[in-house]
PDB file of C-alpha atoms in Angstrom:
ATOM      1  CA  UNK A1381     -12.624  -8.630 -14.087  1.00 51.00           C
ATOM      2  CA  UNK A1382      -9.843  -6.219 -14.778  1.00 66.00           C
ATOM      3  CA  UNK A1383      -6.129  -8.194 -14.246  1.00 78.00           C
ATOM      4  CA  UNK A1384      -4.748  -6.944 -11.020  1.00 89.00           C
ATOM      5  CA  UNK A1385      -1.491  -7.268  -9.486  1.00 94.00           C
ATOM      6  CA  UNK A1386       0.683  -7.571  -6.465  1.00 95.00           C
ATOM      7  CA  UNK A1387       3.452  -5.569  -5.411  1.00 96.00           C
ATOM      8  CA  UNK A1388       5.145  -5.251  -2.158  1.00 95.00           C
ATOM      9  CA  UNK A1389       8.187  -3.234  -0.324  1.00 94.00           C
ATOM     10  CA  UNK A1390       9.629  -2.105   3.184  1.00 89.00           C
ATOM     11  CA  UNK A1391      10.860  -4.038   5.774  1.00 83.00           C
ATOM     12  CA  UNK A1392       9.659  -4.504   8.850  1.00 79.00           C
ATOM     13  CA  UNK A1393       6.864  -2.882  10.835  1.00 77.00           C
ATOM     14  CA  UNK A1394       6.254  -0.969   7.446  1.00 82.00           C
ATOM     15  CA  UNK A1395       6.452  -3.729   4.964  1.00 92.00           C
ATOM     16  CA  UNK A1396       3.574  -3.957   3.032  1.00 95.00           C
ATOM     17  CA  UNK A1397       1.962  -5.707   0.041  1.00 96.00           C
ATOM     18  CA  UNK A1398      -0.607  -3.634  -2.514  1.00 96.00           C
ATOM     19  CA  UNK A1399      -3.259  -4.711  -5.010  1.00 96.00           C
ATOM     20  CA  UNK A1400      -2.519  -2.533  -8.012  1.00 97.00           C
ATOM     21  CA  UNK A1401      -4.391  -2.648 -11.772  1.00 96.00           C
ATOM     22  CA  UNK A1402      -2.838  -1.035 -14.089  1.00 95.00           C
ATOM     23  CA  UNK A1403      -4.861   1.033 -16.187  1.00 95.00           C
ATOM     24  CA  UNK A1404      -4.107   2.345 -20.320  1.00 91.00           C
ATOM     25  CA  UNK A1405      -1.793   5.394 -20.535  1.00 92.00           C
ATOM     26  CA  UNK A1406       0.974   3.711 -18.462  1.00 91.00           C
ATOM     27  CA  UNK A1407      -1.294   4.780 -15.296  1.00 96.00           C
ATOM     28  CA  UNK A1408      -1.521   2.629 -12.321  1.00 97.00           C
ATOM     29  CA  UNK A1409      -4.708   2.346 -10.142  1.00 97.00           C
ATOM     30  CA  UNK A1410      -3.370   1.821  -6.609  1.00 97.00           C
ATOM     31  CA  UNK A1411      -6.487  -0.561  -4.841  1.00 96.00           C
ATOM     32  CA  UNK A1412      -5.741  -1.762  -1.437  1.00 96.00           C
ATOM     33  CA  UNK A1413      -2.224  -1.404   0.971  1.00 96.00           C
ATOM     34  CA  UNK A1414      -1.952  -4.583   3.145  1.00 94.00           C
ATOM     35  CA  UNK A1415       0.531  -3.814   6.451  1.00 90.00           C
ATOM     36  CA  UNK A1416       2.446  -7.095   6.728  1.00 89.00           C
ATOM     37  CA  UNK A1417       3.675  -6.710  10.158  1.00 80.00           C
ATOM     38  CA  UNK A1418      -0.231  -5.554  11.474  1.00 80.00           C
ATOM     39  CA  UNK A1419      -2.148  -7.270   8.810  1.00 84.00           C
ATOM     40  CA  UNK A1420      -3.904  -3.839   8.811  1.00 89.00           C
ATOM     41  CA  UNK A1421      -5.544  -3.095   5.172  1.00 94.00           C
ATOM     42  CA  UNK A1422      -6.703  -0.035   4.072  1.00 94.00           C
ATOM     43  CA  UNK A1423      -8.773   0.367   0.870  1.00 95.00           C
ATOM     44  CA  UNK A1424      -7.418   3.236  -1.413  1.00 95.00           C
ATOM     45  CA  UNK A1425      -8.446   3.986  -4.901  1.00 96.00           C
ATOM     46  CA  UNK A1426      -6.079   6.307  -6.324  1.00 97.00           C
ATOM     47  CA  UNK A1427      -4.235   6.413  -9.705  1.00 98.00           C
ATOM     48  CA  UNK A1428      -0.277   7.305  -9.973  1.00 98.00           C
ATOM     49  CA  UNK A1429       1.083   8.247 -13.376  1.00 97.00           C
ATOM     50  CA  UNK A1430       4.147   6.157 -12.096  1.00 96.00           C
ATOM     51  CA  UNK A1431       4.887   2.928 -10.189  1.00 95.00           C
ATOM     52  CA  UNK A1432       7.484   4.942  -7.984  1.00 96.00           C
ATOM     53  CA  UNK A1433       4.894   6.979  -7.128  1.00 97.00           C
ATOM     54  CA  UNK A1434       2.524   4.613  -6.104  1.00 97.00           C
ATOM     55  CA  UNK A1435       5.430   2.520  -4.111  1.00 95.00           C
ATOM     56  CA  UNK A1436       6.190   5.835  -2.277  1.00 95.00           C
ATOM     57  CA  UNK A1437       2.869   6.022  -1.596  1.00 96.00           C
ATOM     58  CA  UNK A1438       1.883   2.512  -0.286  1.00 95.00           C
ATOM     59  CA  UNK A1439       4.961   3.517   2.419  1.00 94.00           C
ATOM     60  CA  UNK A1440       3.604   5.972   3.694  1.00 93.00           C
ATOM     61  CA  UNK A1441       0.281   4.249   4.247  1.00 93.00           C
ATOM     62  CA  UNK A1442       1.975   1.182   5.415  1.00 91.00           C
ATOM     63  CA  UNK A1443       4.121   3.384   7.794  1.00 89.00           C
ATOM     64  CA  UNK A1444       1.059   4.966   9.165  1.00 89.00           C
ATOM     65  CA  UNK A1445      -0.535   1.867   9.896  1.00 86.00           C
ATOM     66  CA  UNK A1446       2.376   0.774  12.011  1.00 80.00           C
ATOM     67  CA  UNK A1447       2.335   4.223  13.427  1.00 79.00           C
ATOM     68  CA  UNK A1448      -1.387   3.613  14.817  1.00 66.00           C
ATOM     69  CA  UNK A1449      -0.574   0.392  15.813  1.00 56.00           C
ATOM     70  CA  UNK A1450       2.585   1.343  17.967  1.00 50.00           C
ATOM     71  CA  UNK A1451       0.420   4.613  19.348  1.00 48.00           C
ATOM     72  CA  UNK A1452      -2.226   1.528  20.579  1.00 49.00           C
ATOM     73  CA  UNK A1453       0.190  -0.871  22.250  1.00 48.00           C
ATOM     74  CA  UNK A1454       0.964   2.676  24.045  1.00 47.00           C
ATOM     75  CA  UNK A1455      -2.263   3.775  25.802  1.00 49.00           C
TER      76      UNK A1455
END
């Protein structure tokens, strides 16, 4: 089983935690984004050629997920 491990960032409704593995040629293999505040996950599978990128990334995703969550407490 390939070593995997995990990260987190944000604050608040967008903090999150990820599952990365990184991968030879100082690539990272971004797995699954964990929302802290909804305990949301979402599954994701891409590569990044840099942690930043892959932190930027896991935002965004972790952002969304509070951004579906808020639009559902609204309807």
């Amino acid at each position: 089983m390939p070593f995997k491990e995990m990260i987190s960032g944000g604050a608040g409704e967008a903090a999150w935690t990820a599952r990365v593995e990184p991968l030879e040629s100082n690539r990272y293999l971004l797995d699954e984004v964990r929302a802290v505040g909804s305990g949301r996950s979402e599954t994701v599978g891409l590569v990044f050629s840099t942690m930043d990128h892959l932190c930027k990334y896991a935002q965004e995703v972790a952002e969304s997920m509070a951004g579906r969550k808020i639009r559902a407490a609204d309807e």
